[in-house]
Structure formats: structure tokens, C-alpha cells
C-alpha positions as a Markdown table, in Angstrom:
| # | Residue | x | y | z |
|---|---|---|---|---|
| 1 | Met | 0.0 | 0.0 | 0.2 |
| 2 | Ile | 1.6 | 3.3 | -1.0 |
| 3 | Lys | 1.4 | 6.3 | 1.3 |
| 4 | Ala | 0.5 | 9.9 | 0.2 |
| 5 | His | 3.5 | 11.7 | -1.6 |
| 6 | Pro | 5.7 | 13.6 | 0.6 |
| 7 | Leu | 4.6 | 16.8 | -1.0 |
| 8 | Gln | 1.1 | 16.0 | 0.5 |
| 9 | Gly | 2.5 | 15.5 | 4.0 |
| 10 | Pro | 1.8 | 17.3 | 7.2 |
| 11 | Asn | 4.6 | 20.0 | 7.1 |
| 12 | Lys | 3.1 | 23.3 | 6.4 |
| 13 | Leu | 6.5 | 24.6 | 4.7 |
| 14 | Lys | 7.8 | 21.8 | 2.5 |
| 15 | Leu | 11.6 | 21.8 | 1.9 |
| 16 | Gly | 13.6 | 20.3 | -0.9 |
| 17 | Val | 17.1 | 19.9 | -2.3 |
| 18 | Phe | 17.6 | 21.6 | -5.8 |
| 19 | Ser | 20.1 | 20.8 | -8.6 |
| 20 | Thr | 22.6 | 18.2 | -7.1 |
| 21 | Asn | 22.6 | 16.4 | -10.3 |
| 22 | Ala | 24.4 | 19.1 | -12.1 |
| 23 | Asp | 28.0 | 20.4 | -11.9 |
| 24 | Gly | 28.1 | 23.4 | -9.5 |
| 25 | Gly | 24.6 | 22.9 | -8.4 |
| 26 | Leu | 23.1 | 26.6 | -9.0 |
| 27 | Ala | 26.4 | 28.2 | -7.9 |
| 28 | Ile | 28.7 | 29.5 | -10.6 |
| 29 | Thr | 32.0 | 29.7 | -8.7 |
| 30 | Asp | 35.6 | 28.8 | -8.7 |
| 31 | Val | 36.0 | 28.0 | -5.1 |
| 32 | Pro | 37.7 | 24.6 | -4.6 |
| 33 | Glu | 34.9 | 23.1 | -2.5 |
| 34 | Arg | 32.4 | 23.8 | -5.4 |
| 35 | Trp | 29.9 | 20.9 | -6.2 |
| 36 | Thr | 31.3 | 18.5 | -8.8 |
| 37 | Ala | 28.1 | 16.3 | -8.8 |
| 38 | Thr | 29.7 | 12.9 | -8.6 |
| 39 | Trp | 27.2 | 10.0 | -8.2 |
| 40 | Arg | 28.7 | 9.2 | -4.7 |
| 41 | Asp | 28.0 | 13.0 | -3.6 |
| 42 | Asn | 24.5 | 12.8 | -5.0 |
| 43 | Leu | 23.8 | 9.7 | -3.3 |
| 44 | Thr | 25.1 | 11.1 | 0.1 |
| 45 | Ala | 23.1 | 14.4 | -0.3 |
| 46 | Ala | 20.0 | 12.3 | -1.0 |
| 47 | Gln | 20.3 | 10.3 | 2.0 |
| 48 | Ile | 21.0 | 13.3 | 4.4 |
| 49 | Ala | 18.0 | 15.0 | 3.1 |
| 50 | Asp | 16.0 | 11.8 | 3.5 |
| 51 | Arg | 17.0 | 11.2 | 7.1 |
| 52 | Ala | 16.3 | 14.8 | 8.0 |
| 53 | Gly | 12.8 | 14.4 | 6.7 |
| 54 | Leu | 12.9 | 16.9 | 3.7 |
| 55 | Glu | 10.3 | 16.3 | 1.1 |
| 56 | Phe | 11.8 | 16.3 | -2.1 |
| 57 | Met | 14.9 | 16.1 | -4.5 |
| 58 | Leu | 14.6 | 18.2 | -7.6 |
| 59 | Pro | 17.0 | 18.0 | -10.3 |
| 60 | Ile | 17.6 | 20.4 | -13.5 |
| 61 | Ala | 17.5 | 19.1 | -16.9 |
| 62 | Arg | 20.7 | 20.4 | -18.8 |
| 63 | Trp | 22.2 | 19.3 | -22.0 |
| 64 | Arg | 24.9 | 21.6 | -22.2 |
| 65 | Gly | 26.6 | 24.2 | -20.0 |
| 66 | Phe | 27.3 | 27.7 | -19.9 |
| 67 | Gly | 31.1 | 27.6 | -20.4 |
| 68 | Gly | 33.5 | 29.6 | -18.4 |
| 69 | Arg | 36.6 | 28.0 | -16.8 |
| 70 | Asn | 34.6 | 25.1 | -15.2 |
| 71 | Lys | 32.1 | 24.5 | -18.3 |
| 72 | Val | 29.6 | 24.9 | -15.6 |
| 73 | Arg | 26.6 | 22.5 | -15.5 |
| 74 | Glu | 27.9 | 20.9 | -18.8 |
| 75 | Trp | 28.2 | 17.7 | -16.5 |
| 76 | Ser | 24.9 | 16.7 | -15.3 |
| 77 | Phe | 23.1 | 13.4 | -14.7 |
| 78 | Glu | 19.8 | 12.6 | -16.8 |
| 79 | Thr | 17.1 | 12.9 | -14.5 |
| 80 | Phe | 15.1 | 9.6 | -15.1 |
| 81 | Thr | 17.8 | 7.4 | -14.4 |
| 82 | Trp | 19.1 | 9.6 | -11.7 |
| 83 | Ala | 15.7 | 9.5 | -9.9 |
| 84 | Ala | 15.4 | 5.9 | -10.2 |
| 85 | Ala | 18.7 | 5.2 | -8.7 |
| 86 | Leu | 18.0 | 7.4 | -5.9 |
| 87 | Ala | 14.5 | 5.9 | -5.3 |
| 88 | Ala | 16.1 | 2.5 | -4.6 |
| 89 | Ala | 18.5 | 4.1 | -2.1 |
| 90 | Thr | 16.1 | 6.3 | 0.0 |
| 91 | Asp | 13.0 | 5.6 | 2.0 |
| 92 | Arg | 10.7 | 8.6 | 2.3 |
| 93 | Ile | 11.7 | 11.6 | 0.2 |
| 94 | Gly | 10.0 | 12.4 | -3.1 |
| 95 | Leu | 12.1 | 12.1 | -6.2 |
| 96 | Phe | 11.3 | 14.5 | -9.0 |
| 97 | Met | 12.3 | 14.1 | -12.8 |
| 98 | Thr | 12.7 | 17.2 | -15.0 |
| 99 | Val | 11.9 | 16.7 | -18.6 |
| 100 | His | 12.0 | 19.1 | -21.7 |
| 101 | Val | 8.7 | 18.3 | -23.2 |
| 102 | Pro | 9.9 | 18.9 | -27.0 |
| 103 | Leu | 12.7 | 16.5 | -26.4 |
| 104 | Val | 11.0 | 13.5 | -24.7 |
| 105 | His | 8.1 | 11.8 | -26.2 |
| 106 | Pro | 5.2 | 11.2 | -23.8 |
| 107 | Leu | 5.1 | 7.6 | -24.4 |
| 108 | Tyr | 8.6 | 7.0 | -23.4 |
| 109 | Ala | 8.0 | 9.5 | -20.5 |
| 110 | Ala | 4.9 | 7.6 | -19.3 |
| 111 | Lys | 6.9 | 4.4 | -19.1 |
| 112 | Ser | 9.9 | 5.9 | -17.4 |
| 113 | Leu | 8.0 | 7.9 | -14.9 |
| 114 | Ala | 5.9 | 4.8 | -13.9 |
| 115 | Thr | 9.1 | 2.7 | -13.4 |
| 116 | Val | 10.5 | 5.1 | -11.0 |
| 117 | Asp | 7.1 | 5.5 | -9.2 |
| 118 | His | 7.1 | 1.8 | -8.7 |
| 119 | Ile | 10.6 | 1.6 | -7.5 |
| 120 | Ser | 9.9 | 4.5 | -5.0 |
| 121 | Asn | 6.6 | 3.1 | -3.9 |
| 122 | Gly | 4.7 | 6.4 | -5.1 |
| 123 | Arg | 7.4 | 8.9 | -4.3 |
| 124 | Ala | 7.9 | 9.9 | -8.0 |
| 125 | Gly | 7.2 | 13.5 | -9.3 |
| 126 | Leu | 7.4 | 15.1 | -12.7 |
| 127 | Asn | 8.8 | 18.6 | -13.4 |
| 128 | Ile | 7.4 | 19.6 | -16.8 |
| 129 | Val | 9.5 | 22.3 | -18.5 |
| 130 | Cys | 9.4 | 23.5 | -22.2 |
| 131 | Gly | 13.0 | 24.7 | -22.4 |
| 132 | Trp | 14.4 | 28.2 | -23.4 |
| 133 | Asn | 17.9 | 27.5 | -24.5 |
| 134 | Pro | 18.1 | 27.5 | -28.2 |
| 135 | Lys | 21.7 | 26.0 | -28.1 |
| 136 | Glu | 20.5 | 23.0 | -26.3 |
| 137 | Phe | 17.7 | 22.4 | -28.7 |
| 138 | Gly | 20.2 | 22.8 | -31.6 |
| 139 | Met | 22.1 | 19.7 | -30.2 |
| 140 | Phe | 19.0 | 17.8 | -31.1 |
| 141 | Gly | 18.3 | 19.4 | -34.3 |
| 142 | Thr | 15.0 | 20.5 | -32.7 |
| 143 | Pro | 13.7 | 24.3 | -32.8 |
| 144 | Leu | 12.2 | 25.9 | -29.8 |
| 145 | Val | 8.4 | 25.5 | -29.9 |
| 146 | Glu | 6.5 | 28.8 | -30.4 |
| 147 | Lys | 3.6 | 27.6 | -28.2 |
| 148 | Gly | 5.5 | 25.3 | -26.0 |
| 149 | Tyr | 2.8 | 25.2 | -23.3 |
| 150 | Asp | 0.3 | 24.1 | -25.8 |
| 151 | Gln | 2.4 | 21.1 | -26.7 |
| 152 | Ala | 2.9 | 20.5 | -23.0 |
| 153 | Ala | -0.8 | 20.4 | -22.4 |
| 154 | Glu | -1.2 | 17.7 | -25.2 |
| 155 | Trp | 2.0 | 15.8 | -23.6 |
| 156 | Ile | 0.6 | 15.5 | -20.1 |
| 157 | Glu | -2.7 | 14.5 | -21.3 |
| 158 | Ile | -1.3 | 11.7 | -23.4 |
| 159 | Val | 0.5 | 10.4 | -20.2 |
| 160 | Glu | -2.8 | 10.5 | -18.2 |
| 161 | Lys | -4.7 | 8.9 | -20.7 |
| 162 | Leu | -2.2 | 6.1 | -21.3 |
| 163 | Tyr | -2.3 | 5.4 | -17.5 |
| 164 | Ala | -6.1 | 5.3 | -17.5 |
| 165 | Ala | -6.7 | 3.4 | -20.8 |
| 166 | Asp | -7.8 | -0.3 | -20.6 |
| 167 | Glu | -7.3 | -0.7 | -24.5 |
| 168 | Pro | -4.7 | 0.6 | -26.7 |
| 169 | Leu | -5.0 | 4.4 | -27.2 |
| 170 | Asp | -5.3 | 6.3 | -30.4 |
| 171 | Tyr | -4.5 | 9.9 | -30.1 |
| 172 | Glu | -4.8 | 12.7 | -32.8 |
| 173 | Gly | -3.4 | 16.1 | -31.7 |
| 174 | Thr | -1.6 | 19.2 | -32.9 |
| 175 | Tyr | 1.7 | 17.9 | -31.7 |
| 176 | Tyr | 1.3 | 14.2 | -31.2 |
| 177 | Arg | -0.2 | 11.3 | -33.1 |
| 178 | Leu | -0.3 | 7.9 | -31.3 |
| 179 | Lys | -1.7 | 4.7 | -32.8 |
| 180 | Glu | -2.7 | 1.8 | -30.5 |
| 181 | Ala | -0.4 | 3.1 | -27.8 |
| 182 | Val | 0.0 | 1.1 | -24.7 |
| 183 | Ser | 2.1 | 1.9 | -21.4 |
| 184 | Arg | 1.9 | -0.7 | -18.7 |
| 185 | Pro | 2.5 | -0.5 | -15.8 |
| 186 | Ala | 0.7 | 2.7 | -15.1 |
| 187 | Ser | 2.0 | 4.8 | -12.1 |
| 188 | Leu | 1.0 | 3.9 | -8.6 |
| 189 | Gln | 0.0 | 7.4 | -7.9 |
| 190 | Val | -3.5 | 8.2 | -9.7 |
| 191 | Pro | -4.2 | 9.7 | -12.1 |
| 192 | Arg | -0.3 | 10.2 | -12.6 |
| 193 | Pro | 2.6 | 11.2 | -10.2 |
| 194 | Val | 2.6 | 14.6 | -8.8 |
| 195 | Thr | 3.4 | 17.3 | -11.3 |
| 196 | Met | 5.1 | 20.8 | -11.0 |
| 197 | Asn | 6.1 | 23.5 | -13.6 |
| 198 | Ala | 8.8 | 26.1 | -12.9 |
| 199 | Ala | 7.4 | 29.3 | -14.4 |
| 200 | Phe | 7.5 | 33.1 | -14.1 |
| 201 | Gly | 5.9 | 34.2 | -17.2 |
| 202 | Gly | 2.1 | 34.3 | -17.8 |
| 203 | Pro | 1.9 | 31.3 | -20.3 |
| 204 | Gly | 3.9 | 29.0 | -17.9 |
| 205 | Arg | 1.7 | 30.2 | -15.1 |
| 206 | Asp | -1.5 | 29.4 | -17.0 |
| 207 | Phe | -0.3 | 26.1 | -17.9 |
| 208 | Ala | 0.6 | 25.2 | -14.4 |
| 209 | Ser | -2.8 | 26.5 | -13.2 |
| 210 | Ala | -4.6 | 24.3 | -15.5 |
| 211 | Lys | -2.6 | 21.1 | -15.5 |
| 212 | Cys | 0.0 | 20.7 | -12.6 |
| 213 | Asp | -0.2 | 20.4 | -8.9 |
| 214 | Tyr | 2.6 | 22.8 | -8.2 |
| 215 | Leu | 4.2 | 25.8 | -9.6 |
| 216 | Phe | 7.7 | 27.0 | -8.6 |
| 217 | Thr | 8.3 | 30.7 | -9.1 |
| 218 | Thr | 11.1 | 33.2 | -8.2 |
| 219 | Phe | 10.7 | 36.5 | -6.7 |
| 220 | Ser | 13.2 | 39.3 | -6.3 |
| 221 | Glu | 12.1 | 41.3 | -3.1 |
| 222 | Met | 10.4 | 39.6 | -0.1 |
| 223 | Ala | 7.9 | 42.7 | 0.0 |
| 224 | Asp | 6.8 | 41.5 | -3.5 |
| 225 | Ala | 6.8 | 37.9 | -2.9 |
| 226 | Gly | 3.2 | 37.5 | -2.0 |
| 227 | Lys | 2.0 | 39.2 | -5.3 |
| 228 | His | 3.2 | 36.2 | -7.3 |
| 229 | Val | 1.2 | 33.7 | -5.0 |
| 230 | Ile | -1.9 | 36.0 | -5.4 |
| 231 | Asp | -1.6 | 35.9 | -9.2 |
| 232 | Ile | -1.0 | 32.2 | -9.4 |
| 233 | Arg | -4.1 | 31.3 | -7.2 |
| 234 | Glu | -6.3 | 33.7 | -9.2 |
| 235 | Arg | -5.3 | 31.9 | -12.3 |
| 236 | Ala | -5.9 | 28.5 | -10.8 |
| 237 | Asp | -9.2 | 29.7 | -9.5 |
| 238 | Lys | -10.5 | 30.1 | -13.1 |
| 239 | His | -10.0 | 26.3 | -13.5 |
| 240 | Gly | -11.4 | 25.4 | -10.3 |
| 241 | Arg | -8.1 | 24.2 | -9.0 |
| 242 | Asp | -5.8 | 24.5 | -6.0 |
| 243 | Val | -2.2 | 24.8 | -7.1 |
| 244 | Gly | 0.5 | 24.8 | -4.4 |
| 245 | Val | 3.2 | 27.6 | -4.9 |
| 246 | Tyr | 6.7 | 27.1 | -4.2 |
| 247 | Thr | 9.8 | 29.1 | -4.5 |
| 248 | Val | 13.7 | 28.5 | -4.8 |
| 249 | Ala | 16.5 | 29.9 | -2.8 |
| 250 | His | 20.4 | 29.5 | -2.3 |
| 251 | Val | 21.7 | 29.1 | 1.1 |
| 252 | Val | 24.7 | 30.3 | 3.1 |
| 253 | Cys | 24.0 | 29.3 | 6.7 |
| 254 | Arg | 26.9 | 30.1 | 9.2 |
| 255 | Glu | 27.1 | 30.8 | 13.0 |
| 256 | Thr | 27.6 | 34.6 | 12.4 |
| 257 | Met | 26.0 | 36.9 | 9.9 |
| 258 | Glu | 29.7 | 38.2 | 9.2 |
| 259 | Glu | 30.8 | 34.9 | 8.5 |
| 260 | Ala | 28.0 | 34.0 | 6.1 |
| 261 | Gln | 28.3 | 37.3 | 4.2 |
| 262 | Ala | 32.0 | 37.0 | 3.9 |
| 263 | Tyr | 31.6 | 33.5 | 2.4 |
| 264 | Tyr | 28.8 | 34.7 | 0.1 |
| 265 | Asp | 30.9 | 37.4 | -1.3 |
| 266 | Arg | 34.0 | 35.2 | -1.5 |
| 267 | Tyr | 32.1 | 32.4 | -3.7 |
| 268 | Ala | 29.7 | 34.7 | -5.7 |
| 269 | Val | 31.6 | 37.9 | -6.2 |
| 270 | Asp | 35.5 | 37.4 | -5.6 |
| 271 | Met | 35.5 | 34.0 | -7.0 |
| 272 | Ala | 32.5 | 33.8 | -9.3 |
| 273 | Asp | 33.2 | 32.3 | -12.7 |
| 274 | His | 32.4 | 35.5 | -14.4 |
| 275 | Asp | 32.5 | 34.4 | -18.1 |
| 276 | Ala | 30.0 | 31.6 | -17.0 |
| 277 | Val | 27.8 | 34.2 | -15.2 |
| 278 | Asp | 27.8 | 36.4 | -18.2 |
| 279 | Ala | 26.8 | 33.6 | -20.5 |
| 280 | His | 23.9 | 32.3 | -18.2 |
| 281 | Met | 22.6 | 35.8 | -17.6 |
| 282 | Ala | 22.4 | 36.8 | -21.3 |
| 283 | Gly | 20.6 | 33.5 | -22.3 |
| 284 | Lys | 18.1 | 33.7 | -19.6 |
| 285 | Lys | 17.4 | 37.4 | -20.3 |
| 286 | Glu | 17.1 | 36.8 | -23.9 |
| 287 | Phe | 15.2 | 33.7 | -24.1 |
| 288 | Ser | 13.6 | 32.8 | -20.8 |
| 289 | Gln | 11.0 | 34.4 | -18.6 |
| 290 | Ser | 12.1 | 33.2 | -15.3 |
| 291 | His | 12.9 | 36.3 | -13.5 |
| 292 | Asp | 11.9 | 40.0 | -12.9 |
| 293 | Thr | 13.4 | 42.0 | -15.8 |
| 294 | His | 15.3 | 44.3 | -13.3 |
| 295 | Ala | 16.9 | 41.3 | -11.6 |
| 296 | Tyr | 19.7 | 41.1 | -14.2 |
| 297 | Asp | 20.5 | 44.5 | -13.4 |
| 298 | Arg | 20.5 | 44.5 | -9.7 |
| 299 | Tyr | 21.4 | 41.0 | -8.7 |
| 300 | Arg | 24.4 | 39.7 | -10.4 |
| 301 | Gln | 25.6 | 38.2 | -7.3 |
| 302 | Arg | 22.5 | 36.2 | -7.1 |
| 303 | Phe | 23.2 | 34.7 | -10.4 |
| 304 | Ala | 26.5 | 33.7 | -9.4 |
| 305 | Gly | 25.1 | 32.4 | -6.1 |
| 306 | Gly | 22.2 | 30.5 | -7.0 |
| 307 | Ala | 21.0 | 31.2 | -10.7 |
| 308 | Gly | 19.1 | 34.3 | -9.7 |
| 309 | Thr | 17.2 | 32.6 | -6.8 |
| 310 | Tyr | 16.5 | 34.3 | -3.5 |
| 311 | Pro | 19.4 | 34.3 | -1.1 |
| 312 | Leu | 19.2 | 32.9 | 2.3 |
| 313 | Val | 22.6 | 34.1 | 3.8 |
| 314 | Gly | 23.0 | 34.5 | 7.5 |
| 315 | Thr | 22.9 | 32.6 | 10.7 |
| 316 | Pro | 20.4 | 29.7 | 11.5 |
| 317 | Glu | 18.1 | 32.1 | 13.4 |
| 318 | Thr | 17.9 | 34.7 | 10.5 |
| 319 | Ile | 17.6 | 32.1 | 7.7 |
| 320 | Ala | 14.6 | 30.3 | 9.7 |
| 321 | Ala | 13.1 | 33.7 | 10.2 |
| 322 | Asp | 13.5 | 34.5 | 6.3 |
| 323 | Met | 11.8 | 31.1 | 5.6 |
| 324 | Ala | 9.0 | 31.9 | 7.9 |
| 325 | Ala | 8.5 | 35.3 | 6.1 |
| 326 | Ile | 8.4 | 33.3 | 2.7 |
| 327 | Ala | 5.8 | 31.1 | 4.4 |
| 328 | Gly | 3.9 | 34.1 | 5.6 |
| 329 | Gln | 3.7 | 35.4 | 2.0 |
| 330 | Gly | 1.7 | 32.2 | 0.9 |
| 331 | Tyr | 4.5 | 29.8 | -0.2 |
| 332 | Gln | 4.0 | 26.3 | 0.6 |
| 333 | Gly | 7.6 | 25.1 | 0.1 |
| 334 | Ile | 11.3 | 26.0 | -1.0 |
| 335 | Ala | 13.9 | 24.4 | -3.0 |
| 336 | Leu | 17.3 | 25.0 | -1.6 |
| 337 | Ser | 20.7 | 24.9 | -3.2 |
| 338 | Phe | 24.2 | 25.2 | -1.5 |
| 339 | Val | 27.7 | 25.5 | -2.7 |
| 340 | Asn | 28.5 | 22.0 | -1.4 |
| 341 | Tyr | 25.4 | 20.0 | -0.3 |
| 342 | Thr | 27.2 | 17.2 | 1.4 |
| 343 | Gln | 29.3 | 19.8 | 3.4 |
| 344 | Glu | 26.4 | 22.2 | 4.3 |
| 345 | Leu | 23.2 | 20.1 | 4.4 |
| 346 | Pro | 24.0 | 18.7 | 7.8 |
| 347 | Tyr | 24.5 | 21.8 | 9.6 |
| 348 | Phe | 21.3 | 23.3 | 7.8 |
| 349 | Cys | 19.1 | 20.4 | 8.9 |
| 350 | Asp | 20.7 | 20.1 | 12.4 |
| 351 | Arg | 20.2 | 24.0 | 13.2 |
| 352 | Val | 17.4 | 25.4 | 11.2 |
| 353 | Leu | 14.8 | 22.7 | 11.2 |
| 354 | Pro | 14.4 | 22.7 | 14.8 |
| 355 | Leu | 13.8 | 26.5 | 14.6 |
| 356 | Leu | 11.2 | 25.9 | 11.9 |
| 357 | Arg | 9.5 | 23.3 | 14.2 |
| 358 | Gln | 9.3 | 25.8 | 17.0 |
| 359 | Val | 7.4 | 28.2 | 14.8 |
| 360 | Gly | 4.9 | 25.5 | 13.7 |
| 361 | Leu | 6.3 | 25.3 | 10.1 |
| 362 | Arg | 7.7 | 21.7 | 10.4 |
| 363 | Glu | 6.5 | 18.8 | 12.6 |
């Protein structure tokens, strides 16, 4: 008998680990302790998070990196096989797969996703993305799709229909045509594993509001964080749905504020891989709708520190207070990145999680 997915558990503020599958994680830095994303370190990080009771592991899907001295994120593990291996080595934590819709056929995805759901006994999750990087798509000889979220809507509809069908499925759509398609086993979760979409722009938010269980979005200022939650909930209300809203952050947690800020400046300013930061920011600014437009001008350190996500930099007490403030703005969860996950996760879990329990955000 399967239990409820970890994202449907009792904690008011769900927490996960983001981007361990990729070189550097989210940090674009030259520090010697930078994350190199070996398999052994991925496994260790997942088991640390699993033992601590965190709810999910979320990978990024990268097919090429952003250059620089370290060819940052060029090394990354494919997310279906990554999740399957971690599912067999963990007990409680949710394992997401991130898929570029135009690059993975829904019939293949349905089979792979169900496989991970069975291995994990119902802990699989799917992060549906349409892609923004033309150089990555060029590797496949595939152009960026103009209306990517229209294709994504067909894609997830096919996955759900395959799982529900008792007979071979015929499907005639704008983007896909299937003839007598079968995908067994179906996922353990019904009608399919939990789904999320990471979106900031309107089309992505509309898609998530209509088709997904959770939406991950960024914000630049704490004072403005709540407006994104309101916007997403209003979009979901139009479809009669309740969509959980999550955000992402990069963490530097130290005993003192001075120590935390000094390390943040060291890895994300003094020793940032500036060529890779420039390439990453330029590509995101031109092709992606993942951030406020002014973020690229104001927050270069955040892009070196954590791909433009919100910084949680300080002591355990100040970080717990910031996380409580994020929850107070209506966010139900946060995906977290670190410079080195295996070195920093234990301290974060030991020191910050008890503080979140004290204020009622974790059980």
C-alpha cells in the first residue's frame, strides 16, 4: 500500500534540495569546494535529506553548460535514471524528474515515470518544462516551439490517458499522433505522479494553473513575494483548481552573519566564474521568462550565487526567520541549493529545522 506523496504530507512548509545532479549545483563559482556532482555525492546528499525528513529532491535538466573555466553545468546526470537510482537508495523523500517536453516523447516519459514510481513506492514526481535554450535544442536538431505550453498540455494529457486506458490508445493532436499506444504499468499514483512546473511568465503560469499540482516561481524582493502567490491562485481559481506555490533559494548558513556574508562574497563575487555568469545571464534574459526583468541588472551576485534565486544568507536564526517570512507570503515550500550539499546540508538540517518546528512550520 502506497502512502501519500511527501509533498502532500503534514509540514506547512515543505523543503527540498535543488540541482544536485548538475555540476556546480546552482552556484557559478571557482571555489575549490564547489559541487562537482559526482554520483557518490549525489547519493550522500539525497540520503542526508531523506534522513532529515525533507520532502523532495529536484534536479535540473541540462544538456549543455554555460562555458567559463569550469564548463559549468555541462556535467549533469539525466533525470529519469538519476531519480530511479535514488529511489532505490532512499526511504521517504520524493524524487522528481525534470523533462523538456519537446525533447522527450510522452509515451517514453509515461513508461519511465511509472518505473520510478514503482521503484519508490509512489514517491515519484514530474517537473514539466518546455525549455528556453536554443543551443541545447540545436544539439537535437529541434527548434524551440513557439507555443511550448500548448504542446505541454497535449503531452501531459497523453500520459494521463495512457495510464487510464484499458485498451490501446489512439490519439490525434496538433503535436502528437499515437496509434494503438500502450504503457504498462501505470503509475502507482492516480491519475499520475504529482506534477510541477517552474514558471514566471504568464503562459507558464497559465499552464501550471490548469494542468499541474505545484508551481515553482522566483521573486526578487520579499515585499513583492506575495503578489506572485496571489497571481497564481487567481489563475488556478479560473480552472477550479488549487495549485501549491513554491519558490527557490540558495543558502549560506553560518554561525554569524559576518561569516555568512563573507563566504557569500567570496564564492559569488570574488571567485565567481564571471564568463559563465555572463553567458548564463545573457541567455536567460533573452530567451527565458524566469525572473523579474530588473533582476539581471540589480542582482548579479544572485546569479553567481544561485542562478538568480532568492538568497538565504545568515545565521540559522535569521534564515529560519526569512523562511517563515516566505511562508507568511503564502509559499508552501522552498527548493534549496548550496555551494556544497554534503558539507552544508547537515548543519542546515541540524540547526534550522528545529527552529522551523518551533514556529509551527515543520512537525
